[in-house]
Amino acid sequence: MSATSDPDPDRQRAAQDGPSGASGPAGGEPLLTLVSPARAARLTAASLDWPSLTLTPDQLAELELLLVGAFGSPPGYPAEDELDGVMVPSLVVAPDVAAPLSAEATIALRDQEGVMIAALHLRAAVPAAQGSRIRLVGTVEGVRLPHHPDHPDLRLTPDELRAQLRARGWTGPQVGSGAAWAVWADGLLHTADVGRIRALTRQGKRCVVLAPVGGADPADAHHHLRIRCLLAAIDAVDTPLRPSEATLASEAVASDAIAAGAAARRPEPGPDPYRRPGTGEHPPRHRSLLVLVPALPAPLLVNPREPGMSATALPPAGGGSAEVPGTAEAPVAGGDGADTPDESAQLARLTAQRAHLASVYGLTGSLIGPAIGAPGRAELASLLDAGSPIPAELTPPTVAAELTLAVPPRSRRGLAVLFTGLSGSGKSTLAGLLVCRLLEEGGRRVSLLDGDVVRTHLSAGLGFSRADRETNVRRIGFVAAQVAGAGGTVVCAPIAPYADVRAQVRGLVRGAGGGFVLVHVSTPLAVCESRDRKGLYAKARAGVIAAFTGVSDPYEEPDDADVTVNTAELTSEQAVERVLDHLRVAGWLAGA
């Protein structure tokens, strides 16, 4: 499922026509760039005769940034990658997509369900930096914002957030400049991040956590887990400080460093009488606010780095001088990591873009990257895999509770075991015996996807060309991912001769939240051929069967197998016991 357009564009346009809730930087013109309802109706009717482009989720997110006014008005796709030192959205397509588009054409930009989001008035199609792809250049007229069924109360446009900041008393002449800062959360917020937010509030600042969710699938459980964890972390900001958190919470942050010469800190702000817009079930939060923004998450900003983060003080939108001038980076003690030149350049571009977006959303400072002391993904994964408690020194208990509920230990997590090998290697025998042993032990619900059986049902009609064999294995991988993602166990036994398709299956299963174990049945070709119960090898040698794996078509031996067994040297029972040993040692079976 992907983000689709809102069926009622007038609802989104109400922010433009409304009074204070939609005002721009100083209570004037709104930033939202949608056309009027009458113009939207005319464009929609005319679009039936235009060429159309169906945007990917990432392209749809970048278009949304243009439409909410993040890069000025009128919105459009420029020919440059950057404007005034800030990365801007681009629309890059394959040459065959661009070929039918004539200069000066108007193109309907549609979501995955075919609803028009905007009209692109094409000015040029130029070569893109990405190889042979084509960059479309032109201006955009927005008809509606993309519709997001997930967390609508957290998805504020810049106009709506600016109105909220004024209503909460977080911006305005009564609090001065520099009071509201952006804390970017491309991943999760942990104890060190919560401490950093507390350090900002000790300076009298308010924190708005901006979570980039561009391209997120509303049917992706990982996406919803991340949002629940961010809400739990924001709740933790207002909880009493634990003794174990005291050191991390008092760590100097970049904003402390660049404000070292400033006047004494303001006293702790008083309670906020306002609730989160659109919902009454969350208690008031006076220190921070979570907003989901259509920027694309940056993997570079998820894991702790050296240096750990960057802080940028921005000039106030309404004039005057910035309270915290300049930029600085947090000090890092004992770090020996270093960015590559490419990573450093990319980090600089991200810092500039995030600072620009923070300013668009009405905020006067921008923090990116995890705080010093925040755990990395590998550290958390090892604790979750083993079912070990996550210490409060790493992650607030409320966040840890969400993680452990959604990510059970390996012994209770879904699992796919894929046997791969030549025809006659013993895959089906081993797979059936493994299913039997797992059911004997109990504790797991197990399904079997044997290659021959799948061919009869799931892949009926497919032949044995390379494309059809790849499709067959991908179908097995899709079903395996669904089973493992739902907590079940599935054992698969196709030949799966191609490494790239096996890697795709591994990615599908892991992406669904399941575990993946690859077993290479390495029985030699001569032994497999001697077992030729179906006479397939003989037919292949005689040329009756074309493109037969191991004879006239290659079998790419895996170099990433978790277990390797040779049934010419091991009995079936011994081979399966070796697989079970691996599952126990790796934690996939209880009692390891």
Short mmCIF file of C-alpha atoms in Angstrom, two decimals, residues 7 102 112 191 285 395 437:
data_model
loop_
_atom_site.label_atom_id
_atom_site.label_comp_id
_atom_site.label_asym_id
_atom_site.label_seq_id
_atom_site.Cartn_x
_atom_site.Cartn_y
_atom_site.Cartn_z
CA PRO A 7 -10.32 12.56 -1.88
CA SER A 102 7.31 17.05 -25.73
CA GLN A 112 -0.08 5.15 -7.11
CA THR A 191 18.15 8.19 26.48
CA ARG A 285 3.34 17.92 26.66
CA THR A 395 16.80 3.75 25.87
CA ARG A 437 11.82 -32.21 13.73
#
